Tab-separated table of C-alpha atoms and ligand atoms in Angstrom:
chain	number	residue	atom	x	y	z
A	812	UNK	CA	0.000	0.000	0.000
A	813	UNK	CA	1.111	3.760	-0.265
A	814	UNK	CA	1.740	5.260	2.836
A	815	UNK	CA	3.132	9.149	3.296
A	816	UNK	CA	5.392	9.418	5.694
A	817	UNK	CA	8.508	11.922	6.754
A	818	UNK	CA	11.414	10.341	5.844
A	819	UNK	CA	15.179	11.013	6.957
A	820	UNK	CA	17.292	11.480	3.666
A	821	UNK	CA	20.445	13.313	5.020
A	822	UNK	CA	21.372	13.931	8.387
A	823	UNK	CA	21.186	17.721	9.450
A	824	UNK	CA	18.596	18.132	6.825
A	825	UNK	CA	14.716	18.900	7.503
A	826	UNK	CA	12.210	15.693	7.264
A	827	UNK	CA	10.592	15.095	4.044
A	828	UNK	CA	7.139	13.969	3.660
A	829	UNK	CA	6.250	11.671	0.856
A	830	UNK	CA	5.177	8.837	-0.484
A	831	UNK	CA	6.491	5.581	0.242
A	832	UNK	CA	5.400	2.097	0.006
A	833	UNK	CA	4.543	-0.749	2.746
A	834	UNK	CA	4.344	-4.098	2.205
A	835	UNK	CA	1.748	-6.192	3.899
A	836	UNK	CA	2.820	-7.616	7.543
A	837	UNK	CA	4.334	-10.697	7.430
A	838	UNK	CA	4.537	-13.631	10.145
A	839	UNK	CA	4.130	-12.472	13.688
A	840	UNK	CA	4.123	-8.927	12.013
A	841	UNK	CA	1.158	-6.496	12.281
A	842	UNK	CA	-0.266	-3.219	10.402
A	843	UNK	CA	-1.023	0.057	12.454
A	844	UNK	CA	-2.811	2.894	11.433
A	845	UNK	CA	-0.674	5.529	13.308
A	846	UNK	CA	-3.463	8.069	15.171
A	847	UNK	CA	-0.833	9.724	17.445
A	848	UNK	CA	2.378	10.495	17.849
A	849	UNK	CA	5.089	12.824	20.294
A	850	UNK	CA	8.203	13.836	18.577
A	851	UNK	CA	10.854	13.043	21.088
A	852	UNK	CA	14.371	13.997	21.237
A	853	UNK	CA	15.773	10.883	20.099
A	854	UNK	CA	14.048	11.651	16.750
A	855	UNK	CA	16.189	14.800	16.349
A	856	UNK	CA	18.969	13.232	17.916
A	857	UNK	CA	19.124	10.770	15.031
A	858	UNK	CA	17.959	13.299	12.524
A	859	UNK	CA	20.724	16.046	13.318
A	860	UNK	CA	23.771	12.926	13.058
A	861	UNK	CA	24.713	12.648	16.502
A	862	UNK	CA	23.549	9.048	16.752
A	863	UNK	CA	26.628	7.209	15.855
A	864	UNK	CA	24.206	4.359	15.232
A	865	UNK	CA	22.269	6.228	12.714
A	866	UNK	CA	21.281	5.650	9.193
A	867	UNK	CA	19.519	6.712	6.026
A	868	UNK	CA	17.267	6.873	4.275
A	869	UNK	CA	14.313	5.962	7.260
A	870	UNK	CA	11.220	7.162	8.990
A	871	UNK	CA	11.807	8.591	11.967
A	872	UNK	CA	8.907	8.389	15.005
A	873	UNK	CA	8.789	6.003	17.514
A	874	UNK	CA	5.978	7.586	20.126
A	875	UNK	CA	3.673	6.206	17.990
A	876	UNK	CA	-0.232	5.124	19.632
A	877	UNK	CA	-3.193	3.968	16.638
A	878	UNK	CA	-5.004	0.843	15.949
A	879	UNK	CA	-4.191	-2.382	14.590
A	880	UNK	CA	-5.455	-2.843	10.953
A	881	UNK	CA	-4.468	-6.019	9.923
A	882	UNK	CA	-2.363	-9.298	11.186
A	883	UNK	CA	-0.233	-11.383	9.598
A	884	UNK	CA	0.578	-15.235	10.038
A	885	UNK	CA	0.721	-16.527	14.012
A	886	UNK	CA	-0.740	-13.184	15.638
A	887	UNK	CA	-2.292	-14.489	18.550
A	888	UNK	CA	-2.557	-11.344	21.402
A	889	UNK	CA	-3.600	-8.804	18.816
A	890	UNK	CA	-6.239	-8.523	16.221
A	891	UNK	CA	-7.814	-5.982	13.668
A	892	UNK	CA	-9.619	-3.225	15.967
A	893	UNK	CA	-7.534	-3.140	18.853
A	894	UNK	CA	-5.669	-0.065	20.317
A	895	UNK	CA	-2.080	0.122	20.144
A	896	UNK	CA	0.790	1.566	21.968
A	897	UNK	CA	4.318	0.670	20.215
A	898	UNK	CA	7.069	-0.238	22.108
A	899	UNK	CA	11.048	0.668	20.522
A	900	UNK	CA	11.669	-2.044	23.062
A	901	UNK	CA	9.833	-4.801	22.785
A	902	UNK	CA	8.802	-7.874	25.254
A	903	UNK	CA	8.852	-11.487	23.349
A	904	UNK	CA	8.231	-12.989	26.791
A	905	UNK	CA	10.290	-15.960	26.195
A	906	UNK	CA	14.589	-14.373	26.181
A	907	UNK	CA	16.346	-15.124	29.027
A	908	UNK	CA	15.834	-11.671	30.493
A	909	UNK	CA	11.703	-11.540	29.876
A	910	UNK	CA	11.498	-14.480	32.118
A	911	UNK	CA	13.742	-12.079	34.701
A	912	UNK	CA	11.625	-10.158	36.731
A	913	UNK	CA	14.988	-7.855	37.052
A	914	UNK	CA	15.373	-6.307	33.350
A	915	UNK	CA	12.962	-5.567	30.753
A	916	UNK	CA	15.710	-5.625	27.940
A	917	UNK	CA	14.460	-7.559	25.598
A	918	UNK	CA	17.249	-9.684	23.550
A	919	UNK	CA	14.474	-11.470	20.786
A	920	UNK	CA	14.918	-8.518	17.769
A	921	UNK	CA	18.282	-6.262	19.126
A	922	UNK	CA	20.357	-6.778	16.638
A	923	UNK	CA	17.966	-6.554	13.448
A	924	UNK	CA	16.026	-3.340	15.056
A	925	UNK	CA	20.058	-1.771	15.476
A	926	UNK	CA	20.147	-2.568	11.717
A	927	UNK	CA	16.602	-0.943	10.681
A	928	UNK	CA	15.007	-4.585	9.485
A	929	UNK	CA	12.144	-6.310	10.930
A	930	UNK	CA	12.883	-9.380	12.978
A	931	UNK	CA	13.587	-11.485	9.616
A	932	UNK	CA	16.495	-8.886	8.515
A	933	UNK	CA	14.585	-7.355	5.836
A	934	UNK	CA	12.017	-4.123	5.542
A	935	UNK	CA	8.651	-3.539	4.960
A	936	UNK	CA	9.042	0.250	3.503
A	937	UNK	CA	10.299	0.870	0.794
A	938	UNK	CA	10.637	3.500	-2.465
A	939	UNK	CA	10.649	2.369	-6.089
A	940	UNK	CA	12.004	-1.275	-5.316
A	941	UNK	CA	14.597	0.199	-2.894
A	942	UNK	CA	14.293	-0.728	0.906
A	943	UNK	CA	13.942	1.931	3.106
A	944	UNK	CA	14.694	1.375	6.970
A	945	UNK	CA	12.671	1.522	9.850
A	946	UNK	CA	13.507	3.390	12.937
A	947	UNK	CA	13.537	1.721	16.912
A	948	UNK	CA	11.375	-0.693	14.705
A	949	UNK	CA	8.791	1.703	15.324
A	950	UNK	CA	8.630	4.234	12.614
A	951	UNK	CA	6.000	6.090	13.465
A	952	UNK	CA	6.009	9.158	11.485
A	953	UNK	CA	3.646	8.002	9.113
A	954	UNK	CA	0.185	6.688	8.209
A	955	UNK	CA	0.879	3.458	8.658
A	956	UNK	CA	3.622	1.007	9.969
A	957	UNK	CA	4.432	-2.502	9.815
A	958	UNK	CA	5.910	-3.970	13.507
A	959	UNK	CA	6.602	-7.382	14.955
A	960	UNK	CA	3.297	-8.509	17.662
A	961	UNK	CA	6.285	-8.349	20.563
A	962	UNK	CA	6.570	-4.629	19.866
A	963	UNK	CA	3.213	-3.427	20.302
A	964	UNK	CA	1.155	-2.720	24.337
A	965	UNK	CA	-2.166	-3.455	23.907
A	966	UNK	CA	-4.200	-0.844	25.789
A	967	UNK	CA	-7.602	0.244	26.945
A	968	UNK	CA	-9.607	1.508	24.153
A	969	UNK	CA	-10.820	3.854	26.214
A	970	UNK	CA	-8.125	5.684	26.279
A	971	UNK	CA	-7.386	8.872	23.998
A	972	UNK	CA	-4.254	8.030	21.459
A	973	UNK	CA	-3.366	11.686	21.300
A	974	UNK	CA	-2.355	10.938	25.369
A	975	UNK	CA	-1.531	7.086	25.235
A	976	UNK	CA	1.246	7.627	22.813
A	977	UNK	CA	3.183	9.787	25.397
A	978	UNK	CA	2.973	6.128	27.284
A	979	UNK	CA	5.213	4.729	23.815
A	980	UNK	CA	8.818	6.795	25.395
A	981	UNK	CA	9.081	9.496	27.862
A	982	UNK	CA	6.208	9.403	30.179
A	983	UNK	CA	6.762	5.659	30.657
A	984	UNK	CA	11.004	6.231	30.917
A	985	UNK	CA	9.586	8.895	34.050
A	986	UNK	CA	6.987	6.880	35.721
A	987	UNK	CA	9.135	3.541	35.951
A	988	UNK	CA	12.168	4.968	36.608
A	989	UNK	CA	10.127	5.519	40.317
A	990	UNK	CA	8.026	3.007	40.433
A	991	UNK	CA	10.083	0.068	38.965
A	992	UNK	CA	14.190	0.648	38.820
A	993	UNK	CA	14.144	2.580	42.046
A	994	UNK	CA	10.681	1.198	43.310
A	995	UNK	CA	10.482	4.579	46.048
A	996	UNK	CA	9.160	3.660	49.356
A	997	UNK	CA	6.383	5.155	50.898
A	998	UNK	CA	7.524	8.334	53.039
A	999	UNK	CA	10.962	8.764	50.828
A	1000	UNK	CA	12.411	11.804	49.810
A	1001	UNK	CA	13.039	12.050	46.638
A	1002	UNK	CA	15.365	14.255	44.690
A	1003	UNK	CA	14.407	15.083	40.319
A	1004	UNK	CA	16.523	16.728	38.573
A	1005	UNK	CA	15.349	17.846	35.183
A	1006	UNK	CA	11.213	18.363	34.112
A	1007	UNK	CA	11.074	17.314	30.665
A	1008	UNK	CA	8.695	14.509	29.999
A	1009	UNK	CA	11.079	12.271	31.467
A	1010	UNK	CA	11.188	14.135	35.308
A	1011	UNK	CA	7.650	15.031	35.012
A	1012	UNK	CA	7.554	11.382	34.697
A	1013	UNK	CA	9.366	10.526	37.372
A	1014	UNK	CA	7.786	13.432	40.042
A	1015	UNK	CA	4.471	11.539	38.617
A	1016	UNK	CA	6.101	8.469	39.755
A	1017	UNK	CA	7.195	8.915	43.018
A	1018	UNK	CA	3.980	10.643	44.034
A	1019	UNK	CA	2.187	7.256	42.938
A	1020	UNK	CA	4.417	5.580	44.983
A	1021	UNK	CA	3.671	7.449	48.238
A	1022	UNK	CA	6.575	9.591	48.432
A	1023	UNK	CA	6.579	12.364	51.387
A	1024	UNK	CA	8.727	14.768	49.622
A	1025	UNK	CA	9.525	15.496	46.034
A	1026	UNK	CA	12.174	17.711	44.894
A	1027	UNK	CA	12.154	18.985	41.207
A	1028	UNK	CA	15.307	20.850	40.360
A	1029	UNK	CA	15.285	22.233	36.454
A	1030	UNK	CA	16.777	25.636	34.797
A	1031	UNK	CA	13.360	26.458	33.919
A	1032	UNK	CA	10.850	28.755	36.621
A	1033	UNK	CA	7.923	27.194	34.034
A	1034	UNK	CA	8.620	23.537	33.973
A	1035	UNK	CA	9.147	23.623	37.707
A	1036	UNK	CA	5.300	24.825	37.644
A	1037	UNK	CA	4.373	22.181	35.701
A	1038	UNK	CA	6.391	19.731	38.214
A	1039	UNK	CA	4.202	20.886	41.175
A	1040	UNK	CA	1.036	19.876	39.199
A	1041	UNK	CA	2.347	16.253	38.715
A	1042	UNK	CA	3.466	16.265	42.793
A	1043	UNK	CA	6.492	17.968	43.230
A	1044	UNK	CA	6.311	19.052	47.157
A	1045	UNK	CA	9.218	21.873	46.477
A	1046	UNK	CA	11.063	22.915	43.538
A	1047	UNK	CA	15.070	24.370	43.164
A	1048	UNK	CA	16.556	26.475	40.100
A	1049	UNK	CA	19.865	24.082	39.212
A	1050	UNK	CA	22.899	25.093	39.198
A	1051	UNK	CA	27.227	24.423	40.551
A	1052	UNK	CA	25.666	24.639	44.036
A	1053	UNK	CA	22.758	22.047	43.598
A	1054	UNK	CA	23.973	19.677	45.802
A	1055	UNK	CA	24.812	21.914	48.523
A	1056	UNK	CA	21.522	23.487	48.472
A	1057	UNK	CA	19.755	20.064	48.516
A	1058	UNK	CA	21.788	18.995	51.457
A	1059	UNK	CA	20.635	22.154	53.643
A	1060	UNK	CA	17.031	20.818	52.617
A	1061	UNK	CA	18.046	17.637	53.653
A	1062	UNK	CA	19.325	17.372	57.116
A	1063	UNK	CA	22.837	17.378	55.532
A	1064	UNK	CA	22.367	13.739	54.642
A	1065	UNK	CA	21.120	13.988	50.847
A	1066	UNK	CA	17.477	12.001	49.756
A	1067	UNK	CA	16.409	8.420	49.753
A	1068	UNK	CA	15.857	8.614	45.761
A	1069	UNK	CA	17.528	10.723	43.207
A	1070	UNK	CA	16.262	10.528	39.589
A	1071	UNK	CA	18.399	12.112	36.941
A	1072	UNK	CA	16.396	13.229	33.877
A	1073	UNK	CA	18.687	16.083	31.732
A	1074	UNK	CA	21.260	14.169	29.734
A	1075	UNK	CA	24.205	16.243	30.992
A	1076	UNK	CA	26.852	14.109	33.008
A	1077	UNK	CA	27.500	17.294	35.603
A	1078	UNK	CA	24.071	16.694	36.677
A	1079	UNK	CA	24.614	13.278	37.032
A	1080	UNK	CA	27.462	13.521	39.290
A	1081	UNK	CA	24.507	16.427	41.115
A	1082	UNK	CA	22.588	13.495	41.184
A	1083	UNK	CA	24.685	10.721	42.660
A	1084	UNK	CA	26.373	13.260	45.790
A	1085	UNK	CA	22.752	14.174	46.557
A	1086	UNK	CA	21.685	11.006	47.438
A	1087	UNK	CA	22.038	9.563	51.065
A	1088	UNK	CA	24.889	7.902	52.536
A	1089	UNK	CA	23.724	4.483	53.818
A	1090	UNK	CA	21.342	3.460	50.825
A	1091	UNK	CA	20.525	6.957	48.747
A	1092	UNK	CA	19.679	5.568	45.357
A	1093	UNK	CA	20.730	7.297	42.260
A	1094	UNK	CA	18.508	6.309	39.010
A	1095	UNK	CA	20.029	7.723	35.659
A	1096	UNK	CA	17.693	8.698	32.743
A	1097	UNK	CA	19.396	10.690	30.953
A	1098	UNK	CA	21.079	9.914	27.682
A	1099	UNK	CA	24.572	11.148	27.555
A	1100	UNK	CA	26.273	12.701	24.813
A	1101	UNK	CA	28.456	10.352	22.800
A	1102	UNK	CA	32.127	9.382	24.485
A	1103	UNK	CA	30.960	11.790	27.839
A	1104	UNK	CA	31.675	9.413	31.336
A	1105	UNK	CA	30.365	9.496	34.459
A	1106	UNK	CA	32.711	11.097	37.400
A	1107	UNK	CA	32.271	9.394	40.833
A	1108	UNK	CA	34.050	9.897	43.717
A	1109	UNK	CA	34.116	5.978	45.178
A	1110	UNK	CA	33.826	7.210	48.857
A	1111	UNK	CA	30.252	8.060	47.612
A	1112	UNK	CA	29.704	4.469	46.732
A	1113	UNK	CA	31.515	2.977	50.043
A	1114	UNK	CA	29.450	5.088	52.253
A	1115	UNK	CA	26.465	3.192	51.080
A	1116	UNK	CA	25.092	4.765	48.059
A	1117	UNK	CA	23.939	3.274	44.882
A	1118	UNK	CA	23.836	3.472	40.807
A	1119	UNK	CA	21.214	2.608	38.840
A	1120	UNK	CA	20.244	3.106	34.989
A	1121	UNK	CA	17.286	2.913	34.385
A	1122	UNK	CA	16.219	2.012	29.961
A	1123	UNK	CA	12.193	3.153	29.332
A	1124	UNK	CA	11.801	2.785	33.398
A	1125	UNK	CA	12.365	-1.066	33.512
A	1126	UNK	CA	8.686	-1.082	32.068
A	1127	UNK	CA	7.940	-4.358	30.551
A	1128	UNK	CA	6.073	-2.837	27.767
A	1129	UNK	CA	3.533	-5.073	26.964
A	1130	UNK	CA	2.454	-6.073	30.057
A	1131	UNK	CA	3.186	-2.514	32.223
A	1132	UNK	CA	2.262	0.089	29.517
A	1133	UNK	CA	-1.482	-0.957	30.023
A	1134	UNK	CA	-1.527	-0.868	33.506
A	1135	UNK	CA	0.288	2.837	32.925
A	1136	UNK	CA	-2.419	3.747	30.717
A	1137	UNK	CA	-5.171	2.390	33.407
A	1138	UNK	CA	-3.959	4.628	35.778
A	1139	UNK	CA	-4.374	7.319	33.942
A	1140	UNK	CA	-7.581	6.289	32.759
A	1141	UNK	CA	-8.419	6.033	36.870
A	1142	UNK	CA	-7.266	9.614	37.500
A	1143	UNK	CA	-4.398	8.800	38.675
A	1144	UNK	CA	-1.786	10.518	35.872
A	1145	UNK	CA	-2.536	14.108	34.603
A	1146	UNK	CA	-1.670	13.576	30.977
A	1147	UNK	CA	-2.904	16.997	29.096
A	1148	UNK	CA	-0.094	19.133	30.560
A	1149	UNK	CA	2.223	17.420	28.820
A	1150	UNK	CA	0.349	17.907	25.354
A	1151	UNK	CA	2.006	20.818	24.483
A	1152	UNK	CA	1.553	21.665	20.574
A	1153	UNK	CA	-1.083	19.611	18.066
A	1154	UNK	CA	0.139	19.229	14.493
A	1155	UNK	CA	-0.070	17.664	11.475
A	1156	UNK	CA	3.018	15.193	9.665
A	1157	UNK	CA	3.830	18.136	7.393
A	1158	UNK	CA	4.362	19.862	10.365
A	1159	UNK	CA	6.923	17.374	11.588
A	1160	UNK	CA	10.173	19.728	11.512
A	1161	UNK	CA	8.183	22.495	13.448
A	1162	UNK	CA	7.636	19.363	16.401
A	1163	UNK	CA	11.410	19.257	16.322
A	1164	UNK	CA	11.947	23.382	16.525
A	1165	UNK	CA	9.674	23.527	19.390
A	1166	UNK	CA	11.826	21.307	21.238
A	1167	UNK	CA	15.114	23.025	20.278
A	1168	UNK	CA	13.212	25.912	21.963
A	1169	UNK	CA	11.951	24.227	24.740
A	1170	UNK	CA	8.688	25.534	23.895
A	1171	UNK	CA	5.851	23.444	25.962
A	1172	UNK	CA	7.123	19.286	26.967
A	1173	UNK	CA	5.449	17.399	24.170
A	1174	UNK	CA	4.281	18.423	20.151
A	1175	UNK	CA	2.245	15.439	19.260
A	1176	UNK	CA	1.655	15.153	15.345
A	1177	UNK	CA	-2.353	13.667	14.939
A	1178	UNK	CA	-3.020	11.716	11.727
A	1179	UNK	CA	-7.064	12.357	12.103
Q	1267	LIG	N1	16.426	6.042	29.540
Q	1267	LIG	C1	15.513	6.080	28.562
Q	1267	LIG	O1	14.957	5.056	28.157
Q	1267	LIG	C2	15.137	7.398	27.980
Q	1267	LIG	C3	13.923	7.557	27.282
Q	1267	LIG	C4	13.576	8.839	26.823
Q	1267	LIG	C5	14.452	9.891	27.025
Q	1267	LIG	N2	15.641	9.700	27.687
Q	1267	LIG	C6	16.590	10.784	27.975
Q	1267	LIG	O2	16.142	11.431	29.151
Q	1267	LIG	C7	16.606	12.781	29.133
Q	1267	LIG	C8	15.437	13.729	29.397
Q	1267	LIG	O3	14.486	13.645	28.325
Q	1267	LIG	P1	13.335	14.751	28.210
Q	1267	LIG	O4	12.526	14.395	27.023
Q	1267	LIG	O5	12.676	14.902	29.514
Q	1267	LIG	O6	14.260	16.001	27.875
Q	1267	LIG	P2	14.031	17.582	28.072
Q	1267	LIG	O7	15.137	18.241	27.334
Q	1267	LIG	O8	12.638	17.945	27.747
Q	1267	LIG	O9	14.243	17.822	29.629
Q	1267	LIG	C9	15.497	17.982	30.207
Q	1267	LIG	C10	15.351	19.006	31.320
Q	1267	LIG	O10	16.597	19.105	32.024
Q	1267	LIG	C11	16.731	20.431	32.453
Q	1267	LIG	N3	18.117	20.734	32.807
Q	1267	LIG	C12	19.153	21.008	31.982
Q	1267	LIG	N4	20.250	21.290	32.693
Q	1267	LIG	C13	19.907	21.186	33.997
Q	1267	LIG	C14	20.611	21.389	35.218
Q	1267	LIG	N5	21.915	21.755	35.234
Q	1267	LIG	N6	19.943	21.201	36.383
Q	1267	LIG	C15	18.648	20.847	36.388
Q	1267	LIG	N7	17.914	20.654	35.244
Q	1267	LIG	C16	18.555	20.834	34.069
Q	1267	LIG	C17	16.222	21.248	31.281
Q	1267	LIG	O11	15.852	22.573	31.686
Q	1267	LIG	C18	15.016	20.422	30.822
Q	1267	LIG	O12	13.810	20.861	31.392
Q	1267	LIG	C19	17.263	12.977	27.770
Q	1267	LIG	O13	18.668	12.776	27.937
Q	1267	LIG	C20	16.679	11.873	26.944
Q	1267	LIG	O14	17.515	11.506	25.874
Q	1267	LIG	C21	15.975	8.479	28.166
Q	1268	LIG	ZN1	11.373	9.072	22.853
Q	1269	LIG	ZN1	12.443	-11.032	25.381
C-alpha cells in the first residue's frame, strides 16, 4: 500500500514527507494505522547525526499510539480493531531476560532493530524497489507502519491516542524509573533533577508511589510549575551549588531517591552526591552525549550509596504500559499538561523546533 510518511534522507537536513510504500505484515508482524504520535528527542537526535548508530534513508517516530489494521501469520494477542501503543523495546516474553523479573531488555529482535530490518532482517518500507529502513522498529512518522506482535502494548480503548502515545517513550522512561528501577518507598524523599517529559515522569512516579517529599530541580521557573502539578512538594533552580543546596534541605544527609532526567553528566554527578549515605539511590535517565563518562568519587559508593540506569523505566512494555495507561484512565496521571503543541506530519520539523526551543514538553503530530 502507499503510505506518506517523513522520511530522513540526510542527516542535518529537515524531514521530508512523501510517499512511500509498505508491504503487507508478514509472520508475527502487524499493520497500524498511526493516530498519534510525540516527537521526542531521540528523533532529532538521530535526525541532526549525533547518533553514531544512525542511518539513512528511514522514517523517523517512535511515540507512535493507533489501531491495529491487519495481522499477519501466528498473531495471537492482537487482532484488527484493537488499540495500540508501540514499544522501541519490545517484550517477546520468552529471552532469558523476559522471564527475569529484574530487566525488561528484551534480547528477541536487538540486533535486526540496530540494523533498521524487521525481525527477519529485511524491511517492509520501501521507495521504487529500494528498501527503506525503519527506525527503533517503530517508525511512526507516518500513516501506517508494519511492527513485529512483541513490539506493540495493547491498551484500553478507552483511552485517547493523542495521550496514550506519550505512554510509547518518555512518560513511561519517568513513571518507571520511580516506580520500577528505584521502586520509592512510601515516606521517601526524593530528589528530580530535570522536568522534561522524562522528570515530570518521574515526580508523577514517586507521588504514585507514596513519596513524602519530592524535589524537582530544572533551569526552567515554568517547567518547575508544571512539576508541582504532577506532585512535586518543592522545587530548586539548578545550578554548581545544587547539591549543597539540597543537602541544607536535607538534614545534611542527601534524599532516599535521586532521579536524573537532563542528559548532561555534571548533573549526574549532582545526582549521585545528593543522594544519602547508607542506601541513597541514584537512578540515571538521561542519555549522555556520545564518548561523555560518568565522574564518581568511590567514597560516595563505600558510604552506602547506589547506581542505577534505568532504559524506558524497567517497564515491561507489553504487560506494564497498560496498567500505565489504566492509571491514567483512573485519575491517577494528569496527561494533558504534557500535550504541548497539536500538528499535522507536514508539520513534523516544526515538532522538532519547538523542542530546540523548549517551547511546551510534548508536540504530538495527529493523523485524524
Ligand atoms: N532512559 C531512557 O529510556 C530514555 C527515554 C527517553 C528519554 N531519555 C533521555 O532522558 C533525558 C530527558 O528527556 P526529556 O525528554 O525529559 O528532555 P528535556 O530536554 O525535555 O528535559 C530535560 C530538562 O533538564 C533540564 N536541565 C538542563 N540542565 C539542567 C541542570 N543543570 N539542572 C537541572 N535541570 C537541568 C532542562 O531545563 C530540561 O527541562 C534525555 O537525555 C533523553 O535523551 C531516556
Ligand atoms: Zn522518545
Ligand atoms: Zn524477550
Amino acid at each position: 500500500m502507499k503510505i506518506r510518511a517523513a522520511v530522513l534522507e540526510r542527516f542535518g537536513a529537515p524531514l521530508e514527507v512523501q510517499e512511500l510504500d509498505l508491504a503487507e505484515p508478514s509472520a508475527g508482524e502487524v499493520l497500524v494505522r498511526l493516530v498519534a504520535c510525540g516527537v521526542c528527542h531521540t528523533d532529532l537526535y538521530t535526525a541532526s547525526g549525533a547518533d553514531p548508530s544512525g542511518y539513512a534513508p528511514t522514517v523517523l517516530g517512535h511515540e507512535g499510539a493507533g489501531v491495529v489494521e491487519r495481522v499477519g501469520d501466528g498473531v495471537t494477542s492482537l487482532a484488527e480493531g484493537d488499540h495500540v501503543v508501540t514499544l522501541f523495546s519490545p517484550q517477546c516474553r520468552e529471552c532469558v531476560h523476559c522471564l527475569s523479573p529484574r530487566t525488561n531488555l528484551c534480547l528477541a529482535i536487538r540486533e535486526q532493530q540496530g540494523q533498521g530490518h524487521l525481525p527477519d532482517g529485511t524491511t517492509r518500507l520501501s521507495r521504487d524497489g529500494e528498501p527503506v529502513r525503519h527506525f527503533m522498529g517503530t517508525s511512526t512518522f507516518a500513516e501506517y507502519t508494519v511492527m513485529p506482535e512483541i513490539a506493540l502494548a495493547k491498551v484500553n480503548p478507552e483511552a485517547p491516542l493523542e495521550g496514550a502515545c506519550l505512554f510509547a517513550c518518555g512518560l513511561s522512561t519517568g513513571l518507571g524509573a520511580a516506580m520500577k528501577t528505584a521502586a520509592v518507598e512510601p515516606g521517601s524523599t526524593c530528589i528530580v533533577f530535570g522536568a522534561g517529559m522524562v522528570g515530570l515522569g518521574a515526580v508523577a512516579g514517586c507521588r504514585l508511589q507514596g513519596a513524602a517529599r519530592i524535589i524537582c530541580v530544572d533551569l526552567s521557573e515554568d517547567r518547575l510549575e508544571l512539576a508541582k502539578g504532577q506532585g512535586a512538594t518543592e522545587t530548586m533552580l539548578g545550578g554548581p551549588d545544587a547539591v549543597e543546596r539540597i543537602l541544607e534541605l536535607t538534614g545534611g544527609f542527601g534524599a532516599d531517591y535521586t532521579f536524573e532526567a537532563t542528559g548532561n553528566v555534571a548533573v549526574m554527578r549532582q545526582a549521585v552526591e545528593s543522594a544519602r549515605m547508607g542506601w541513597g539511590l541514584c537512578t540515571v535517565a538521561g542519555v549522555a552525549g556520545k564518548g561523555e563518562t560518568l565522574e564518581i568519587v568511590p567514597r560516595f559508593l563505600i558510604t552506602g550509596r547506589r547506581v542505577a540506569g534505568s532504559s524506558f523505566g524497567g517497564i515491561k512494555g507489553r504487560e506494564e504500559v497498560p496498567q500505565l495507561v489504566d492509571r491514567w484512565l483512573a485519575g491517577e496521571i494528569d496527561v494533558e499538561p504534557f500535550l504541548s503543541h497539536r500538528l499535522t506530519l507536514d508539520q513534523v520539523n516544526e515538532g522538532f523546533e519547538l523542542m530546540e526551543a523548549q517551547d511546551g514538553i510534548r508536540s504530538v503530530i495527529s493523523f485524524d
